[in-house]
Tab-separated table of C-alpha atoms in Angstrom:
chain	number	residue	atom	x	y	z
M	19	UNK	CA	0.000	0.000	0.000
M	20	UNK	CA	1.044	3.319	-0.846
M	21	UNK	CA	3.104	6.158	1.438
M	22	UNK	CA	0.701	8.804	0.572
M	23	UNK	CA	-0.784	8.682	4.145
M	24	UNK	CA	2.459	8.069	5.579
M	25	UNK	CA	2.193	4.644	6.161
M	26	UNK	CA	2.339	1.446	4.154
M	27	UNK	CA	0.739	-1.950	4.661
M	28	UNK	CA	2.615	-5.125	3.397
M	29	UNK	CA	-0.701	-7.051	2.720
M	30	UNK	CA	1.276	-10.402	2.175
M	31	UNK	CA	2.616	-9.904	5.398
M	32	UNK	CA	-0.185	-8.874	7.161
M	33	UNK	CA	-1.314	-11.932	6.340
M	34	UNK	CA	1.369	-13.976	7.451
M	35	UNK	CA	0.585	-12.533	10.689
M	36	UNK	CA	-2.849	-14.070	10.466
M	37	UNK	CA	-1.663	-17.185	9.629
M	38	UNK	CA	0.796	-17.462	12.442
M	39	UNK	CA	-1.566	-16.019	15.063
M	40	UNK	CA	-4.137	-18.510	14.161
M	41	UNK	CA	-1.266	-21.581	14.225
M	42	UNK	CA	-0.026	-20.450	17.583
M	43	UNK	CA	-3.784	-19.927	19.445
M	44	UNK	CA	-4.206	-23.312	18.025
M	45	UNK	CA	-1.188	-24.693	19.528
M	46	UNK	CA	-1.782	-23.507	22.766
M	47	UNK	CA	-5.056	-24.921	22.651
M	48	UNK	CA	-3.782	-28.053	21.871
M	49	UNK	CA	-1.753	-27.390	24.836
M	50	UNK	CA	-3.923	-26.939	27.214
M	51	UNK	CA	-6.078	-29.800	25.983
M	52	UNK	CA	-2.952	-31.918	26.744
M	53	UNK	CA	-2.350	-30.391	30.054
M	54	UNK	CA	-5.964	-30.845	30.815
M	55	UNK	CA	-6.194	-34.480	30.370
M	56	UNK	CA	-2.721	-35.293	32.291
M	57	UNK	CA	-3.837	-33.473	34.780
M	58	UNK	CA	-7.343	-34.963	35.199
M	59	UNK	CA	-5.165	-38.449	35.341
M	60	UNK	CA	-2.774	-36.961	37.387
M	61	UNK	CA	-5.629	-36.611	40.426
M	62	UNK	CA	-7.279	-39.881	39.819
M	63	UNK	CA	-4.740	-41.396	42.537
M	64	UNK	CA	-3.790	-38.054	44.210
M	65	UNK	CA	-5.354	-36.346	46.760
M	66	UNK	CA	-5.325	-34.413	49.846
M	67	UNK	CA	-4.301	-30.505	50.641
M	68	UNK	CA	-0.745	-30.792	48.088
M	69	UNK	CA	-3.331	-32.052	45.219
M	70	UNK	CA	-6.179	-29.599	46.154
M	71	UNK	CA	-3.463	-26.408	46.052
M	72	UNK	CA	-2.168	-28.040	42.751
M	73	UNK	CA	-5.798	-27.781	41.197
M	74	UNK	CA	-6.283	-24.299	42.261
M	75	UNK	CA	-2.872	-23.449	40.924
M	76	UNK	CA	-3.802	-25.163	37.831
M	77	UNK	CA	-7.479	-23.857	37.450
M	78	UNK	CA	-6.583	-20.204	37.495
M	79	UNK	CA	-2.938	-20.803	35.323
M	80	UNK	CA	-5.389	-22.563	33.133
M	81	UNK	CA	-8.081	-19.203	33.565
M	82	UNK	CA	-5.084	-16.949	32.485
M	83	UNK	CA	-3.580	-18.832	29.851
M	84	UNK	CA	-7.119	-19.278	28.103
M	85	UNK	CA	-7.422	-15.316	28.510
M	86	UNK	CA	-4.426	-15.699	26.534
M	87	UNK	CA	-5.733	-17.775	23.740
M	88	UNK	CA	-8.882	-15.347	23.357
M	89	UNK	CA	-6.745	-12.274	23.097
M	90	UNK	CA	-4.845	-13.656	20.287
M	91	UNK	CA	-7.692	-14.748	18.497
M	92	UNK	CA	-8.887	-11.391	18.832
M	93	UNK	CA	-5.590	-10.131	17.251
M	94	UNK	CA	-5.798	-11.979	14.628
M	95	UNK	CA	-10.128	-11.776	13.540
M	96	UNK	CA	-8.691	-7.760	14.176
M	97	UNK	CA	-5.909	-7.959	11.994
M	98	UNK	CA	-7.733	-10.400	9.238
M	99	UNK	CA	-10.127	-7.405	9.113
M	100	UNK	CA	-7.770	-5.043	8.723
M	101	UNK	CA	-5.825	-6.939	6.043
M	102	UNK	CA	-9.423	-7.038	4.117
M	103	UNK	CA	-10.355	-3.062	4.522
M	104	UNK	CA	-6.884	-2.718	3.508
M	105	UNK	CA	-7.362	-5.130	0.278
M	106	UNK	CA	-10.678	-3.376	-0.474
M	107	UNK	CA	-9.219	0.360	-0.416
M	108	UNK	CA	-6.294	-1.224	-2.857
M	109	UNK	CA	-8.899	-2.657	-5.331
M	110	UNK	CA	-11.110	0.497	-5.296
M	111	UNK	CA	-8.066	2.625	-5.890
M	112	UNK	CA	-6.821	0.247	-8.231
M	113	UNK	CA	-10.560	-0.060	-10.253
M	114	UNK	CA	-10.299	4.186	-10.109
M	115	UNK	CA	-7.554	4.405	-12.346
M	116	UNK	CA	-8.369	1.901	-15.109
């Protein structure tokens, strides 16, 4: 995209970025799919106060790092719609002039 504004926008990798944002929210969901089922195993044969703070240490890390996941995804729907406003204004521009 053009300077005129005094900016540019490298739509290709704009959209790299939305590629990679939606591989790595998907990897730490995979992630904390994992970590959810070892740790549902993990209390079948362990209990008592240790294993009680463990799942309350593991509840809200799990809380946070799922607050994680959203925020990404919500970087990358944001910057998927930005790549596409971006694309439009190019082809309008681009349909102007022929």
């Amino acid at each position: 995209m053009g300077e005129a504004d005094g900016f540019t926008v490298d739509l290709e990798e704009l959209n790299s970025v939305v590629t990679e944002l939606q591989q790595f929210t998907q990897h730490v969901q995979d992630g904390l799919d994992q970590l959810a089922r070892h740790t549902a195993k993990l209390h079948l044969d362990w209990s008592g106060a240790a294993a009680e703070a463990h799942r309350q240490a593991h509840d809200e890390w799990t809380t946070g790092a799922q607050e994680m996941a959203e925020g990404l995804d919500t970087m990358r729907k944001s910057a998927r719609n930005a790549h596409s406003s971006y694309q439009s204004a190019v082809d309008a521009n681009t349909e102007m002039f022929r």
